XYZ file of C-alpha atoms in Angstrom:
300
model
C 14.136 11.252 -48.159
C 10.693 9.853 -46.271
C 12.680 8.026 -43.950
C 14.876 10.633 -42.934
C 11.943 12.975 -42.536
C 10.273 10.266 -40.441
C 13.417 10.044 -38.072
C 13.561 14.051 -37.432
C 9.889 14.176 -36.612
C 10.628 11.164 -34.216
C 13.704 13.067 -32.738
C 11.633 16.127 -32.360
C 8.828 14.093 -30.339
C 11.484 12.708 -28.118
C 13.094 16.193 -27.586
C 9.445 17.309 -26.326
C 8.903 14.202 -24.130
C 9.045 15.026 -20.586
C 9.061 12.429 -17.367
C 7.261 12.839 -13.875
C 5.629 11.109 -11.276
C 1.588 11.230 -11.041
C 0.943 12.748 -7.555
C -2.930 12.979 -7.646
C -5.680 11.668 -9.704
C -9.413 13.463 -9.734
C -11.615 12.305 -12.519
C -9.390 12.820 -15.868
C -7.114 15.424 -14.340
C -3.749 14.000 -13.396
C -1.379 16.146 -11.496
C 2.356 15.230 -12.467
C 5.265 16.526 -10.642
C 8.681 16.877 -11.983
C 12.001 17.937 -10.689
C 10.552 21.606 -11.261
C 7.145 21.939 -11.203
C 3.685 20.435 -10.852
C 1.370 20.170 -13.889
C -1.757 18.953 -14.872
C -1.899 16.448 -17.889
C -4.665 14.173 -19.551
C -3.918 10.686 -20.996
C -4.028 10.763 -24.752
C -7.190 8.566 -26.301
C -5.184 5.507 -27.068
C -3.988 5.015 -23.482
C -7.481 4.317 -22.433
C -7.380 0.729 -24.467
C -3.825 0.156 -22.818
C -2.298 0.405 -19.169
C -4.396 3.080 -16.910
C -1.901 5.361 -15.064
C -2.353 5.251 -11.116
C -0.923 7.534 -8.452
C 2.640 6.903 -8.116
C 3.379 6.065 -11.889
C 6.199 7.719 -13.580
C 5.016 8.596 -16.964
C 5.970 10.191 -20.063
C 4.239 13.021 -21.412
C 4.477 16.047 -23.952
C 2.885 19.872 -23.887
C 0.882 20.330 -26.991
C -0.182 23.926 -27.218
C -1.400 24.924 -23.881
C -2.419 21.524 -22.202
C -0.421 18.256 -21.561
C -1.073 14.527 -22.654
C 0.395 11.612 -21.249
C 1.955 9.267 -23.857
C 3.332 6.246 -21.741
C 3.497 4.250 -18.356
C 7.179 3.905 -17.497
C 7.645 0.113 -15.870
C 6.230 -0.249 -12.191
C 8.271 -1.685 -9.361
C 4.864 -2.643 -7.905
C 1.087 -1.929 -7.556
C -1.613 -1.928 -5.000
C -4.897 -2.824 -6.452
C -6.676 -0.872 -3.062
C -5.713 1.852 -2.885
C -4.758 2.024 -6.449
C -1.303 3.214 -6.318
C 2.459 2.327 -7.898
C 6.001 2.244 -7.007
C 5.576 2.335 -3.160
C 8.516 1.698 -0.957
C 6.277 0.810 2.319
C 2.892 0.617 3.297
C 1.879 1.972 6.623
C -1.001 -0.076 8.152
C -2.569 2.205 10.672
C -4.134 0.343 13.323
C -6.220 1.901 15.715
C -6.848 0.386 19.247
C -9.867 2.087 20.076
C -12.863 3.469 17.850
C -12.531 1.356 15.577
C -11.423 -1.386 18.163
C -8.295 -3.372 17.613
C -8.554 -6.428 15.077
C -5.583 -8.696 14.511
C -7.512 -10.492 11.593
C -7.678 -7.119 9.987
C -4.170 -6.201 10.459
C -2.958 -9.669 9.287
C -5.004 -9.387 6.100
C -3.435 -5.960 5.336
C -0.147 -7.460 5.801
C -0.915 -10.166 3.532
C -2.261 -7.692 0.811
C 0.893 -5.378 0.961
C 3.014 -8.166 1.236
C 1.841 -9.634 -2.121
C 2.005 -6.270 -3.701
C 5.894 -6.594 -3.155
C 5.690 -3.413 -0.842
C 7.002 -3.679 2.794
C 4.453 -3.419 5.670
C 4.925 -1.176 8.613
C 2.589 -1.332 11.737
C 1.565 2.332 13.034
C -0.578 2.173 15.995
C -3.012 4.864 17.046
C -5.355 5.939 19.858
C -3.063 3.824 22.410
C -4.083 6.837 24.868
C -7.908 6.220 24.478
C -7.570 2.288 25.550
C -7.834 1.929 29.443
C -6.328 -1.723 29.540
C -3.719 -2.038 26.830
C -1.511 -5.003 28.438
C -3.239 -7.816 26.257
C -3.113 -5.984 22.880
C 0.406 -4.804 23.662
C 1.542 -8.257 24.064
C -0.179 -8.917 20.869
C 1.898 -6.509 19.207
C 5.039 -7.939 20.569
C 4.512 -11.005 18.466
C 4.768 -8.775 15.442
C 7.740 -7.268 16.626
C 9.405 -10.467 17.055
C 8.665 -11.503 13.619
C 10.582 -8.693 12.419
C 7.814 -6.406 11.528
C 8.238 -2.542 12.316
C 5.834 -1.496 14.763
C 5.648 2.380 15.482
C 3.174 4.097 17.772
C 1.583 7.514 17.086
C -0.943 9.738 19.351
C -1.699 13.526 19.697
C 1.320 14.729 21.770
C 3.864 12.395 20.771
C 7.106 13.711 18.989
C 6.777 11.088 16.246
C 10.580 10.933 15.854
C 10.776 7.166 15.032
C 7.646 7.462 12.557
C 9.315 10.459 10.983
C 12.702 8.379 10.271
C 10.813 5.389 8.904
C 8.867 7.950 6.477
C 12.479 9.957 5.674
C 12.962 9.617 1.807
C 10.497 7.051 1.219
C 7.149 6.612 -0.798
C 4.880 5.603 1.845
C 0.931 4.648 1.560
C -1.386 4.881 4.597
C -3.908 2.034 4.603
C -6.340 0.842 7.184
C -9.743 0.914 8.448
C -12.073 3.674 8.254
C -11.525 5.887 11.256
C -8.385 4.633 12.422
C -6.700 8.215 12.336
C -4.882 8.055 8.996
C -5.561 11.730 8.224
C -5.046 12.784 11.810
C -1.627 11.196 11.582
C -0.871 13.247 8.603
C -2.260 16.564 10.115
C 0.220 15.910 13.217
C 3.208 15.155 10.848
C 2.439 18.478 8.858
C -0.208 20.685 10.100
C -0.341 22.487 6.657
C -2.370 19.688 5.190
C -5.338 20.662 7.213
C -7.055 17.342 5.958
C -10.721 16.864 6.916
C -11.011 14.435 10.182
C -14.197 12.431 10.842
C -16.473 11.644 13.513
C -16.675 7.969 14.224
C -20.134 6.741 13.735
C -21.124 4.972 16.739
C -24.356 3.286 15.283
C -22.118 1.356 12.737
C -18.734 1.154 14.717
C -16.734 2.496 12.136
C -15.539 5.810 10.773
C -17.070 7.560 7.838
C -15.042 8.003 4.773
C -12.984 11.712 4.534
C -10.416 11.040 2.082
C -12.129 10.633 -1.455
C -9.231 10.134 -3.638
C -5.427 8.898 -3.399
C -3.209 11.689 -3.367
C 0.789 11.923 -2.691
C 1.669 14.482 -0.078
C 5.247 15.519 0.817
C 6.397 14.484 4.135
C 9.431 14.193 5.942
C 11.526 14.305 2.687
C 9.381 11.502 1.529
C 6.102 11.000 -0.169
C 2.926 9.682 1.751
C -0.457 8.650 0.173
C -3.646 9.115 2.336
C -6.164 6.967 0.961
C -10.096 5.807 1.597
C -10.263 3.536 4.560
C -11.842 -0.210 4.131
C -12.675 -2.702 6.576
C -12.754 -5.729 4.558
C -10.382 -7.478 2.122
C -10.944 -9.999 -0.998
C -8.181 -12.228 -1.908
C -10.079 -14.195 -4.361
C -8.821 -12.217 -7.259
C -5.151 -12.557 -6.338
C -2.320 -14.939 -7.060
C -1.817 -16.401 -3.265
C 0.468 -19.196 -4.454
C 3.466 -17.277 -2.704
C 1.631 -15.702 0.362
C 3.462 -18.009 2.566
C 6.812 -16.395 1.335
C 5.457 -12.985 2.144
C 5.036 -13.683 5.770
C 7.862 -12.799 8.245
C 6.558 -15.168 10.740
C 7.009 -18.104 8.324
C 10.462 -16.945 6.870
C 12.571 -19.195 9.464
C 10.587 -22.427 8.651
C 9.577 -22.003 5.061
C 12.279 -24.252 3.191
C 12.488 -26.830 6.003
C 9.208 -28.619 5.409
C 9.224 -32.346 4.050
C 7.789 -31.390 0.963
C 9.060 -28.327 -1.393
C 5.510 -27.543 -2.589
C 4.033 -27.513 0.860
C 0.981 -25.205 1.256
C 1.129 -25.612 5.190
C -2.513 -26.895 5.243
C -3.073 -30.529 5.547
C 0.791 -31.971 4.544
C 2.720 -34.111 6.554
C 5.914 -33.171 8.392
C 5.067 -29.282 7.709
C 7.396 -27.296 9.966
C 5.392 -24.157 10.041
C 2.521 -26.057 11.677
C 4.803 -27.501 14.188
C 6.117 -24.364 14.916
C 2.384 -22.967 15.456
C 1.699 -25.780 17.916
C 4.927 -24.759 19.546
C 3.970 -21.470 19.956
C 7.016 -20.170 17.679
C 4.629 -18.555 15.266
C 1.631 -16.295 15.729
C -1.147 -18.269 15.774
C -3.868 -15.705 14.065
C -1.169 -14.903 11.634
C -1.372 -18.896 10.743
C -5.104 -18.797 11.302
C -5.863 -15.992 8.685
C -3.215 -17.334 6.553
C -5.069 -20.846 6.206
C -8.386 -19.256 6.170
C -7.362 -17.305 2.770
C -5.737 -20.276 0.969
C -8.825 -22.441 1.986
C -11.024 -19.712 0.556
C -8.914 -19.449 -2.647
C -8.719 -23.291 -2.857
C -12.749 -23.275 -3.050
C -12.706 -20.803 -5.786
C -10.474 -22.813 -8.174
């Protein structure tokens, strides 16, 4: 009889369980969106000792009297550490050409970061209208296009059709340096956001943070996360053993080195190093790859 009662109780619990996606987290308040509505829930006590939910997570939750409790985080397809977000289709790396100035090295490291997380990088270039002489930078961006990266431009007054097509039906995260124009970009795509924009701090040469938390917004029949900006990345805590496989520039050469476990650093007959010397691979991409691998090696 006891087992039968247990089965009935478990069945009742399963009936009460619902599923949804976390679209915003502020303190201990988790906003969950399901097919019909948005609700605010809190994780049950035991969850704090297990997997911590992040924005983008699909979760199981139930209603208990007048409140909701999250019981379980469902399996993830991927997860970014900074910003803390899961189940992302692509990352729009918002790259400013002016205030803050263009940095291929920051762009490269952001490409590596999202690639290591299993997220597709898309380069979104802003503030081209503020640059008087753009020829050199545009030539550099052509190298990314040649390697296979999507590169789109967005400036005030542009129709953003190409960007809208990229965002359509996808879960995207905007990342990039503070002041690069992430919030302004979202405002152009949907003026209803009225997200706060910031003045650039000339003294510091970087923007003041305006986005204080991660949130998914409906955009172009998809979801887009606006996140706090940052200007430095730490790879020492990440597994970079497969970083070479995440870099599109390396893809045509990755399995043609003399050694199968080639790290493309000091090994002889390395196809990637040869391609760099011939100008077939973006030199700055390889330089940043090498620096990260050497930094990682010193930590081990």
